[in-house]
Amino acid sequence: MNTSTFDYRPMWQSLGLDLEAHDALLAAIPVLYQDVYLSQRERPEGMAYFDFVMTEIHGLRVRELVDHKAAGGAVVGTFCLYVPEEIIRALGGQCVGLCAGTEWAYSEVERILPQNTCALIKSFLGFKLGRVCPYAEACDLVIGETTCDGKKKAYELLGELAPVYVMELPQMKRAADRALWRTEIDRLVAKLEEISGQRLTAENLARAIKEVNDKRRALQRLNEARKASPVPISGKDALLAVQVAFYDDVPRFTSMVNKLADELEARVAAGRGVAPADRPRLLVTGTPMAVPNWKVHDLIEKAGAVVVAEELCTGYRYYAKLVDETAPAVPEMLDAIAERYLDINCACFTPNEGRMDDILRLAREYKVDGIVQCHLQFCGPYQIEATKVERAVREAGLPVLRLDTDYSPGDAGQLSTRIEAFLEMLK
Ligand code: BJ8
């Protein structure tokens, strides 16, 4: 992978980045990307777009966001699937996912957070404290949410460094919780109308619902193709497509994913795969994997298996559900948005039986040979829910492997050994 040849330094400087630290961050990505992505064989040609996006990871898209701000639009950062992108877009905003997938400025972070905090939270605070993320620096507002305790409390600290607005997400799905969530959607609309200076209308909201649904429909097509054997795309590439969905321009992304899906469907029709049909097929479930966290997919696929589905926020949970497009007016459209988002099955909820159902259904539909639970260390909700997932999966007669990890490469050898032993057992 080549890095961009355009000089973005004046833009990064104007955003207030620490240029030296930022150079060091960017320098690490091409080496990793070459090893994880560009070394693959039989890659679909449509992945060239995603290679380009990664080349420009802090360049072209950031330039677009800066131009958008200059034209009077808002840029809104989010950390979670529960924040409705449709409302942000309807009010002329651009939504960017800010979750960070690599260790950064941990010594500074651990001065204000306990060491035993998950890597995702440490990373997003590290990026902000270290001033190395142009997306975070370009945001007019960051929207947090009351999901896990770690995030909830970290938003208070982030609020000292950037404008933060927090949505109250209930932790159960009873009628009273749905009513609370619906009022939170109204509160969000009021906040976004205030920062954008625009009003939500049936026209702008219907357009945004359709655009975001189209993005999710394109990802559904891509992932439908992964049910085939041999599988036409690697798990790593499919993961990358969802990771990019969090910050790319929506119509462009949708069109490029549809093009990729055309190619995958043609590959399936021709019986062409990225790996022989007898490779073990695995489902990965657990905590989200933000760019450039490709560690577990990479280790699994280098060990000779192929990941065919992800029950992750950077996977199925992101694209599976659509917002009803038939609502006639703004209040009903907001009802439909509230319903769609509260239907996501995150381990922050109790009970969370819907997640077990999703995992078992995906396992059947994608004809998997085994399931890998992958969690970030110190993630209470997912690590504790792992017991129930394991029980449900074993009762369904499927082998399951549990991996608890972080963003450091230090445990790669140990993880590989456990993955290889698991694959041996599947034979
Ligand atoms: S909808 S998974 S994006 S909350 S890994 S920070 S849960 S301690 S990321 Fe998440 Fe929204 Fe749920 Fe998805 Fe906390 Fe766990 Fe860390 Fe996590």
CSV table of C-alpha atoms and ligand atoms in Angstrom, one decimal:
chain,number,residue,atom,x,y,z
A,1,MET,CA,0.0,0.0,0.0
A,2,ASN,CA,1.3,3.4,-0.9
A,3,THR,CA,0.6,6.4,1.2
A,4,SER,CA,-1.2,9.3,-0.3
A,5,THR,CA,1.1,11.6,-2.4
A,6,PHE,CA,-1.0,14.7,-1.7
A,7,ASP,CA,0.3,17.0,1.1
A,8,TYR,CA,-2.4,17.1,3.7
A,9,ARG,CA,-0.1,18.5,6.4
A,10,PRO,CA,-1.5,22.1,6.3
A,11,MET,CA,-5.0,20.7,6.8
A,12,TRP,CA,-3.8,18.5,9.7
A,13,GLN,CA,-2.0,21.4,11.2
A,14,SER,CA,-5.1,23.6,10.9
A,15,LEU,CA,-7.1,20.9,12.8
A,16,GLY,CA,-4.6,21.1,15.6
A,17,LEU,CA,-3.0,17.6,15.2
A,18,ASP,CA,0.3,16.8,16.8
A,19,LEU,CA,2.1,16.4,13.4
A,20,GLU,CA,5.1,14.4,14.7
A,21,ALA,CA,2.9,11.9,16.6
A,22,HIS,CA,0.5,11.7,13.7
A,23,ASP,CA,3.3,10.9,11.3
A,24,ALA,CA,4.4,8.0,13.6
A,25,LEU,CA,0.8,6.7,13.7
A,26,LEU,CA,0.4,6.8,9.9
A,27,ALA,CA,3.8,5.2,9.3
A,28,ALA,CA,2.7,2.0,11.0
A,29,ILE,CA,-0.4,1.4,8.9
A,30,PRO,CA,1.2,0.6,5.4
A,31,VAL,CA,3.4,-2.2,6.9
A,32,LEU,CA,0.4,-3.8,8.7
A,33,TYR,CA,-1.9,-3.4,5.7
A,34,GLN,CA,0.6,-5.0,3.4
A,35,ASP,CA,0.9,-8.0,5.7
A,36,VAL,CA,-2.8,-8.4,6.5
A,37,TYR,CA,-4.5,-7.4,3.2
A,38,LEU,CA,-2.2,-7.0,0.2
A,39,SER,CA,-0.6,-10.4,0.8
A,40,GLN,CA,-3.9,-12.2,0.2
A,41,ARG,CA,-4.4,-14.1,-3.0
A,42,GLU,CA,-7.5,-14.2,-5.2
A,43,ARG,CA,-8.8,-11.0,-3.7
A,44,PRO,CA,-11.9,-9.5,-5.5
A,45,GLU,CA,-11.0,-6.6,-7.7
A,46,GLY,CA,-13.6,-4.5,-6.0
A,47,MET,CA,-11.4,-4.4,-2.9
A,48,ALA,CA,-9.2,-1.9,-4.8
A,49,TYR,CA,-11.6,0.8,-3.6
A,50,PHE,CA,-11.1,-0.1,0.0
A,51,ASP,CA,-7.3,-0.2,-0.5
A,52,PHE,CA,-7.6,3.4,-1.9
A,53,VAL,CA,-9.7,4.4,1.1
A,54,MET,CA,-7.1,3.1,3.5
A,55,THR,CA,-4.3,4.9,1.5
A,56,GLU,CA,-6.3,8.1,2.1
A,57,ILE,CA,-7.4,7.2,5.7
A,58,HIS,CA,-6.6,10.6,7.1
A,59,GLY,CA,-6.5,12.4,3.8
A,60,LEU,CA,-9.3,12.7,1.2
A,61,ARG,CA,-12.2,11.8,3.5
A,62,VAL,CA,-11.0,14.3,6.1
A,63,ARG,CA,-10.6,16.9,3.3
A,64,GLU,CA,-14.3,16.2,2.4
A,65,LEU,CA,-15.4,16.7,6.0
A,66,VAL,CA,-13.4,20.0,6.3
A,67,ASP,CA,-15.0,21.2,3.1
A,68,HIS,CA,-18.4,20.2,4.4
A,69,LYS,CA,-17.9,22.3,7.5
A,70,ALA,CA,-16.7,25.2,5.5
A,71,ALA,CA,-19.9,25.0,3.5
A,72,GLY,CA,-21.9,25.3,6.8
A,73,GLY,CA,-22.6,21.6,7.5
A,74,ALA,CA,-21.9,19.8,10.8
A,75,VAL,CA,-19.6,16.9,11.5
A,76,VAL,CA,-20.8,14.6,14.2
A,77,GLY,CA,-18.7,11.9,15.8
A,78,THR,CA,-20.2,8.7,17.3
A,79,PHE,CA,-18.9,5.7,19.2
A,80,CYS,CA,-21.8,3.3,19.1
A,81,LEU,CA,-24.4,1.7,16.8
A,82,TYR,CA,-27.2,3.2,18.8
A,83,VAL,CA,-26.7,6.7,17.5
A,84,PRO,CA,-29.1,7.2,14.5
A,85,GLU,CA,-27.1,8.3,11.5
A,86,GLU,CA,-30.4,9.1,9.7
A,87,ILE,CA,-31.2,12.1,11.9
A,88,ILE,CA,-27.7,13.5,11.6
A,89,ARG,CA,-27.8,13.2,7.8
A,90,ALA,CA,-31.3,14.6,7.5
A,91,LEU,CA,-30.1,17.8,9.2
A,92,GLY,CA,-27.3,18.2,6.8
A,93,GLY,CA,-24.6,16.6,9.0
A,94,GLN,CA,-21.9,14.0,8.3
A,95,CYS,CA,-21.6,11.2,10.7
A,96,VAL,CA,-18.2,9.6,11.5
A,97,GLY,CA,-17.5,6.6,13.7
A,98,LEU,CA,-14.7,7.5,16.1
A,99,CYS,CA,-13.9,4.2,17.7
A,100,ALA,CA,-10.2,3.7,17.6
A,101,GLY,CA,-8.6,0.3,17.0
A,102,THR,CA,-5.0,0.8,18.1
A,103,GLU,CA,-3.0,1.6,21.2
A,104,TRP,CA,-2.1,5.3,21.5
A,105,ALA,CA,-0.8,7.5,24.3
A,106,TYR,CA,-1.6,4.8,26.9
A,107,SER,CA,0.7,6.4,29.5
A,108,GLU,CA,-1.3,9.6,29.4
A,109,VAL,CA,-4.6,7.7,29.3
A,110,GLU,CA,-3.7,5.6,32.4
A,111,ARG,CA,-3.2,8.8,34.4
A,112,ILE,CA,-6.9,9.4,34.1
A,113,LEU,CA,-8.4,5.9,33.5
A,114,PRO,CA,-7.9,2.6,35.4
A,115,GLN,CA,-5.4,0.3,33.7
A,116,ASN,CA,-8.1,-2.4,33.6
A,117,THR,CA,-10.3,-0.4,31.1
A,118,CYS,CA,-11.0,-1.9,27.7
A,119,ALA,CA,-8.7,-1.1,24.8
A,120,LEU,CA,-11.5,0.6,22.8
A,121,ILE,CA,-12.1,3.2,25.5
A,122,LYS,CA,-8.4,3.7,26.2
A,123,SER,CA,-7.7,4.1,22.5
A,124,PHE,CA,-10.4,6.7,21.9
A,125,LEU,CA,-9.2,8.8,24.8
A,126,GLY,CA,-5.6,8.3,23.7
A,127,PHE,CA,-6.3,9.5,20.2
A,128,LYS,CA,-8.0,12.6,21.7
A,129,LEU,CA,-5.3,13.3,24.3
A,130,GLY,CA,-2.5,12.7,21.7
A,131,ARG,CA,-4.3,14.8,19.1
A,132,VAL,CA,-3.7,12.3,16.3
A,133,CYS,CA,-7.2,11.7,15.0
A,134,PRO,CA,-8.3,14.3,12.3
A,135,TYR,CA,-11.8,12.9,12.5
A,136,ALA,CA,-12.1,13.6,16.2
A,137,GLU,CA,-10.6,17.0,15.7
A,138,ALA,CA,-13.0,17.9,12.9
A,139,CYS,CA,-16.1,17.1,14.9
A,140,ASP,CA,-18.5,19.8,15.9
A,141,LEU,CA,-20.2,17.4,18.4
A,142,VAL,CA,-19.5,13.9,19.7
A,143,ILE,CA,-22.6,11.9,20.6
A,144,GLY,CA,-22.1,9.4,23.4
A,145,GLU,CA,-24.5,7.0,24.9
A,146,THR,CA,-25.1,5.2,28.2
A,147,THR,CA,-24.1,1.7,27.2
A,148,CYS,CA,-21.4,0.2,29.3
A,149,ASP,CA,-20.1,1.8,32.5
A,150,GLY,CA,-16.6,2.4,31.0
A,151,LYS,CA,-17.9,4.4,28.1
A,152,LYS,CA,-20.4,6.3,30.2
A,153,LYS,CA,-17.8,7.5,32.6
A,154,ALA,CA,-15.2,8.1,29.9
A,155,TYR,CA,-17.6,10.5,28.1
A,156,GLU,CA,-17.4,12.7,31.2
A,157,LEU,CA,-13.7,13.0,30.7
A,158,LEU,CA,-13.9,13.4,27.0
A,159,GLY,CA,-16.4,16.2,27.6
A,160,GLU,CA,-13.5,18.2,29.2
A,161,LEU,CA,-11.7,18.0,25.8
A,162,ALA,CA,-14.5,18.3,23.2
A,163,PRO,CA,-18.2,19.1,23.0
A,164,VAL,CA,-20.0,15.9,24.0
A,165,TYR,CA,-23.7,15.1,24.1
A,166,VAL,CA,-24.9,11.9,25.7
A,167,MET,CA,-28.0,9.9,24.8
A,168,GLU,CA,-29.6,7.9,27.6
A,169,LEU,CA,-29.9,4.3,26.3
A,170,PRO,CA,-32.1,2.1,28.5
A,171,GLN,CA,-30.7,-1.3,29.4
A,172,MET,CA,-33.9,-3.3,29.0
A,173,LYS,CA,-36.5,-3.5,26.2
A,174,ARG,CA,-39.8,-3.2,28.1
A,175,ALA,CA,-42.6,-0.8,27.0
A,176,ALA,CA,-41.4,1.8,29.5
A,177,ASP,CA,-37.8,1.5,28.2
A,178,ARG,CA,-39.0,2.0,24.6
A,179,ALA,CA,-41.0,5.1,25.7
A,180,LEU,CA,-37.8,6.5,27.3
A,181,TRP,CA,-35.8,5.8,24.2
A,182,ARG,CA,-38.4,7.5,22.0
A,183,THR,CA,-38.1,10.7,24.1
A,184,GLU,CA,-34.3,10.4,23.8
A,185,ILE,CA,-34.7,10.4,20.0
A,186,ASP,CA,-36.7,13.7,20.3
A,187,ARG,CA,-34.1,15.2,22.6
A,188,LEU,CA,-31.4,14.3,20.0
A,189,VAL,CA,-33.4,15.9,17.2
A,190,ALA,CA,-33.7,19.1,19.2
A,191,LYS,CA,-29.9,19.1,19.9
A,192,LEU,CA,-29.0,18.5,16.3
A,193,GLU,CA,-31.5,21.1,15.1
A,194,GLU,CA,-29.8,23.6,17.4
A,195,ILE,CA,-26.2,22.9,16.2
A,196,SER,CA,-27.2,22.6,12.5
A,197,GLY,CA,-29.6,25.5,12.4
A,198,GLN,CA,-31.9,23.3,10.2
A,199,ARG,CA,-35.3,21.8,10.8
A,200,LEU,CA,-36.2,18.1,10.5
A,201,THR,CA,-38.8,17.6,7.8
A,202,ALA,CA,-40.6,14.6,6.3
A,203,GLU,CA,-38.6,15.2,3.1
A,204,ASN,CA,-35.1,15.4,4.5
A,205,LEU,CA,-35.7,12.6,7.0
A,206,ALA,CA,-37.2,10.2,4.3
A,207,ARG,CA,-34.2,10.9,2.1
A,208,ALA,CA,-31.7,10.1,4.9
A,209,ILE,CA,-33.6,7.0,5.9
A,210,LYS,CA,-33.4,5.7,2.3
A,211,GLU,CA,-29.7,6.6,1.9
A,212,VAL,CA,-28.7,4.8,5.1
A,213,ASN,CA,-31.0,1.8,4.3
A,214,ASP,CA,-29.3,1.6,0.9
A,215,LYS,CA,-25.9,1.5,2.5
A,216,ARG,CA,-27.1,-1.4,4.8
A,217,ARG,CA,-28.8,-3.2,1.9
A,218,ALA,CA,-25.5,-3.1,0.0
A,219,LEU,CA,-23.7,-4.6,2.9
A,220,GLN,CA,-26.4,-7.2,3.2
A,221,ARG,CA,-25.8,-8.2,-0.4
A,222,LEU,CA,-22.1,-8.4,0.2
A,223,ASN,CA,-22.6,-10.6,3.2
A,224,GLU,CA,-25.2,-12.8,1.5
A,225,ALA,CA,-22.5,-13.9,-1.0
A,226,ARG,CA,-20.5,-15.2,1.9
A,227,LYS,CA,-23.0,-18.0,2.4
A,228,ALA,CA,-21.6,-19.7,-0.7
A,229,SER,CA,-18.9,-22.4,-0.6
A,230,PRO,CA,-16.2,-21.7,-1.6
A,231,VAL,CA,-16.6,-18.3,-0.1
A,232,PRO,CA,-15.9,-15.5,-2.6
A,233,ILE,CA,-14.3,-13.0,-0.2
A,234,SER,CA,-12.1,-13.3,2.9
A,235,GLY,CA,-13.4,-12.4,6.3
A,236,LYS,CA,-10.7,-9.8,6.6
A,237,ASP,CA,-12.0,-8.0,3.5
A,238,ALA,CA,-15.6,-8.2,4.5
A,239,LEU,CA,-14.7,-6.8,7.9
A,240,LEU,CA,-12.8,-3.9,6.3
A,241,ALA,CA,-15.9,-3.0,4.2
A,242,VAL,CA,-18.0,-2.6,7.4
A,243,GLN,CA,-15.3,-0.7,9.2
A,244,VAL,CA,-15.1,1.8,6.3
A,245,ALA,CA,-19.0,2.1,6.4
A,246,PHE,CA,-18.6,4.1,9.6
A,247,TYR,CA,-16.9,7.1,8.1
A,248,ASP,CA,-17.0,7.0,4.3
A,249,ASP,CA,-19.3,9.2,2.1
A,250,VAL,CA,-22.6,7.3,2.1
A,251,PRO,CA,-23.7,7.3,-1.5
A,252,ARG,CA,-20.2,6.6,-2.8
A,253,PHE,CA,-19.7,3.8,-0.3
A,254,THR,CA,-23.1,2.2,-1.3
A,255,SER,CA,-22.2,2.3,-4.9
A,256,MET,CA,-18.8,0.7,-4.4
A,257,VAL,CA,-20.1,-2.0,-2.1
A,258,ASN,CA,-22.8,-2.8,-4.7
A,259,LYS,CA,-20.1,-3.1,-7.4
A,260,LEU,CA,-18.2,-5.4,-5.1
A,261,ALA,CA,-21.4,-7.4,-4.5
A,262,ASP,CA,-21.9,-7.8,-8.3
A,263,GLU,CA,-18.4,-9.2,-8.5
A,264,LEU,CA,-19.0,-11.6,-5.6
A,265,GLU,CA,-22.2,-12.8,-7.0
A,266,ALA,CA,-20.5,-13.5,-10.3
A,267,ARG,CA,-17.7,-15.4,-8.5
A,268,VAL,CA,-20.3,-17.5,-6.6
A,269,ALA,CA,-22.0,-18.3,-9.9
A,270,ALA,CA,-18.6,-19.4,-11.3
A,271,GLY,CA,-17.8,-21.4,-8.2
A,272,ARG,CA,-14.7,-19.2,-7.6
A,273,GLY,CA,-13.5,-18.6,-4.0
A,274,VAL,CA,-10.7,-17.0,-2.0
A,275,ALA,CA,-10.0,-20.3,-0.4
A,276,PRO,CA,-10.7,-24.0,-1.2
A,277,ALA,CA,-14.2,-25.2,-0.2
A,278,ASP,CA,-12.9,-27.6,2.4
A,279,ARG,CA,-11.5,-24.8,4.6
A,280,PRO,CA,-13.2,-24.6,8.0
A,281,ARG,CA,-15.9,-21.9,8.1
A,282,LEU,CA,-16.0,-19.8,11.2
A,283,LEU,CA,-18.4,-17.2,12.8
A,284,VAL,CA,-16.8,-14.5,14.9
A,285,THR,CA,-18.9,-12.9,17.7
A,286,GLY,CA,-18.1,-10.4,20.4
A,287,THR,CA,-16.8,-6.8,20.8
A,288,PRO,CA,-16.4,-4.5,17.9
A,289,MET,CA,-13.2,-4.4,15.8
A,290,ALA,CA,-12.3,-0.8,14.8
A,291,VAL,CA,-9.7,0.1,12.1
A,292,PRO,CA,-6.9,-1.1,12.2
A,293,ASN,CA,-7.8,-4.0,14.6
A,294,TRP,CA,-7.7,-6.9,12.1
A,295,LYS,CA,-5.7,-9.2,14.5
A,296,VAL,CA,-8.1,-12.1,15.1
A,297,HIS,CA,-9.4,-12.4,11.6
A,298,ASP,CA,-5.9,-12.3,10.3
A,299,LEU,CA,-4.7,-15.0,12.6
A,300,ILE,CA,-7.7,-17.2,11.8
A,301,GLU,CA,-7.3,-16.9,8.1
A,302,LYS,CA,-3.5,-17.4,8.2
A,303,ALA,CA,-4.1,-20.5,10.2
A,304,GLY,CA,-6.1,-22.0,7.3
A,305,ALA,CA,-9.8,-21.2,8.2
A,306,VAL,CA,-12.1,-18.6,6.7
A,307,VAL,CA,-14.3,-16.2,8.6
A,308,VAL,CA,-17.7,-16.2,6.9
A,309,ALA,CA,-19.8,-14.1,9.3
A,310,GLU,CA,-19.4,-11.6,12.1
A,311,GLU,CA,-22.0,-11.2,14.9
A,312,LEU,CA,-20.3,-7.9,15.8
A,313,CYS,CA,-21.0,-4.2,15.7
A,314,THR,CA,-18.5,-4.1,12.9
A,315,GLY,CA,-20.6,-6.8,11.1
A,316,TYR,CA,-24.1,-8.2,11.3
A,317,ARG,CA,-25.3,-5.8,14.0
A,318,TYR,CA,-24.5,-2.8,11.8
A,319,TYR,CA,-26.2,-3.8,8.6
A,320,ALA,CA,-28.9,-6.4,9.5
A,321,LYS,CA,-31.9,-4.2,10.3
A,322,LEU,CA,-33.4,-1.4,8.2
A,323,VAL,CA,-35.7,1.5,9.2
A,324,ASP,CA,-39.2,1.2,7.9
A,325,GLU,CA,-39.5,3.5,4.8
A,326,THR,CA,-43.3,3.7,4.8
A,327,ALA,CA,-43.9,6.1,7.7
A,328,PRO,CA,-45.9,9.1,6.4
A,329,ALA,CA,-44.7,11.9,8.7
A,330,VAL,CA,-41.8,12.9,11.0
A,331,PRO,CA,-43.3,11.5,14.3
A,332,GLU,CA,-43.9,8.1,12.7
A,333,MET,CA,-40.5,8.1,11.0
A,334,LEU,CA,-38.9,8.8,14.4
A,335,ASP,CA,-40.9,5.9,15.9
A,336,ALA,CA,-39.5,3.7,13.2
A,337,ILE,CA,-36.0,4.9,13.8
A,338,ALA,CA,-36.4,4.4,17.6
A,339,GLU,CA,-37.6,0.9,17.0
A,340,ARG,CA,-34.9,-0.1,14.6
A,341,TYR,CA,-32.1,1.1,16.9
A,342,LEU,CA,-33.4,-0.4,20.1
A,343,ASP,CA,-33.6,-3.8,18.3
A,344,ILE,CA,-29.8,-4.0,18.2
A,345,ASN,CA,-28.7,-6.8,20.5
A,346,CYS,CA,-25.7,-5.4,22.5
A,347,ALA,CA,-24.5,-7.2,25.6
A,348,CYS,CA,-25.2,-3.9,27.5
A,349,PHE,CA,-28.9,-5.1,27.6
A,350,THR,CA,-30.5,-7.5,30.0
A,351,PRO,CA,-31.8,-10.0,29.2
A,352,ASN,CA,-30.1,-10.3,25.7
A,353,GLU,CA,-31.6,-13.5,24.4
A,354,GLY,CA,-31.9,-12.0,20.9
A,355,ARG,CA,-28.1,-12.1,20.6
A,356,MET,CA,-28.1,-15.9,21.2
A,357,ASP,CA,-30.8,-16.3,18.6
A,358,ASP,CA,-28.8,-14.2,16.1
A,359,ILE,CA,-25.6,-16.2,16.7
A,360,LEU,CA,-27.4,-19.6,16.2
A,361,ARG,CA,-29.3,-18.4,13.2
A,362,LEU,CA,-26.2,-17.0,11.5
A,363,ALA,CA,-24.3,-20.2,12.3
A,364,ARG,CA,-27.0,-22.2,10.5
A,365,GLU,CA,-27.4,-19.8,7.5
A,366,TYR,CA,-23.6,-19.6,6.9
A,367,LYS,CA,-23.1,-23.3,7.6
A,368,VAL,CA,-20.2,-22.7,10.0
A,369,ASP,CA,-18.0,-25.4,11.5
A,370,GLY,CA,-17.3,-23.5,14.7
A,371,ILE,CA,-17.7,-20.2,16.5
A,372,VAL,CA,-15.0,-17.9,17.9
A,373,GLN,CA,-16.0,-15.6,20.7
A,374,CYS,CA,-13.6,-12.6,20.7
A,375,HIS,CA,-13.7,-10.0,23.4
A,376,LEU,CA,-11.6,-7.1,24.4
A,377,GLN,CA,-10.2,-7.7,27.9
A,378,PHE,CA,-12.0,-5.8,30.7
A,379,CYS,CA,-15.2,-5.6,28.7
A,380,GLY,CA,-17.6,-6.7,31.4
A,381,PRO,CA,-20.8,-7.0,29.3
A,382,TYR,CA,-19.4,-9.3,26.6
A,383,GLN,CA,-17.0,-11.3,28.8
A,384,ILE,CA,-19.7,-12.1,31.2
A,385,GLU,CA,-22.3,-12.8,28.5
A,386,ALA,CA,-19.7,-15.2,27.0
A,387,THR,CA,-20.9,-17.9,29.4
A,388,LYS,CA,-24.4,-17.8,28.1
A,389,VAL,CA,-23.2,-17.7,24.5
A,390,GLU,CA,-21.0,-20.7,25.1
A,391,ARG,CA,-23.8,-22.6,26.6
A,392,ALA,CA,-26.2,-21.8,23.8
A,393,VAL,CA,-23.6,-22.7,21.1
A,394,ARG,CA,-22.6,-26.0,22.8
A,395,GLU,CA,-26.3,-27.0,23.2
A,396,ALA,CA,-26.7,-26.4,19.4
A,397,GLY,CA,-23.9,-28.9,18.9
A,398,LEU,CA,-21.2,-26.5,17.7
A,399,PRO,CA,-17.6,-26.1,18.8
A,400,VAL,CA,-16.7,-22.8,20.4
A,401,LEU,CA,-13.4,-21.1,21.1
A,402,ARG,CA,-13.1,-18.1,23.4
A,403,LEU,CA,-10.4,-15.4,22.9
A,404,ASP,CA,-9.9,-12.4,25.2
A,405,THR,CA,-7.4,-10.0,23.8
A,406,ASP,CA,-6.5,-6.3,23.4
A,407,TYR,CA,-4.9,-4.2,20.7
A,408,SER,CA,-1.3,-5.1,21.3
A,409,PRO,CA,0.4,-7.6,19.0
A,410,GLY,CA,2.1,-9.2,22.0
A,411,ASP,CA,-0.4,-12.1,22.4
A,412,ALA,CA,-0.5,-13.0,18.7
A,413,GLY,CA,1.7,-16.1,19.1
A,414,GLN,CA,-0.5,-17.4,22.0
A,415,LEU,CA,-3.7,-16.7,20.1
A,416,SER,CA,-2.4,-18.5,17.0
A,417,THR,CA,-1.6,-21.6,19.0
A,418,ARG,CA,-5.1,-21.7,20.5
A,419,ILE,CA,-6.7,-21.0,17.0
A,420,GLU,CA,-4.6,-23.8,15.4
A,421,ALA,CA,-5.6,-26.3,18.2
A,422,PHE,CA,-9.2,-25.3,17.7
A,423,LEU,CA,-9.0,-25.9,13.9
A,424,GLU,CA,-7.3,-29.2,14.5
A,425,MET,CA,-10.2,-30.2,16.7
A,426,LEU,CA,-12.7,-29.3,13.9
A,427,LYS,CA,-11.1,-31.9,11.5
B,1,BJ8,S1,-23.8,-1.4,20.5
B,1,BJ8,S2,-20.9,-3.3,21.5
B,1,BJ8,S3,-20.6,-0.2,19.8
B,1,BJ8,S4,-21.8,-0.4,23.2
B,1,BJ8,S5,-15.7,-3.3,24.3
B,1,BJ8,S6,-16.6,0.1,25.2
B,1,BJ8,S7,-19.0,-2.5,25.5
B,1,BJ8,S8,-16.2,-2.3,27.7
B,1,BJ8,S9,-18.1,-1.1,22.3
B,1,BJ8,FE1,-20.3,-1.2,21.8
B,1,BJ8,FE2,-22.4,0.2,21.1
B,1,BJ8,FE3,-22.7,-2.2,22.3
B,1,BJ8,FE4,-21.7,-2.1,19.8
B,1,BJ8,FE5,-17.8,-1.0,26.7
B,1,BJ8,FE6,-17.1,-3.5,26.1
B,1,BJ8,FE7,-15.3,-1.6,25.8
B,1,BJ8,FE8,-17.4,-1.7,24.2
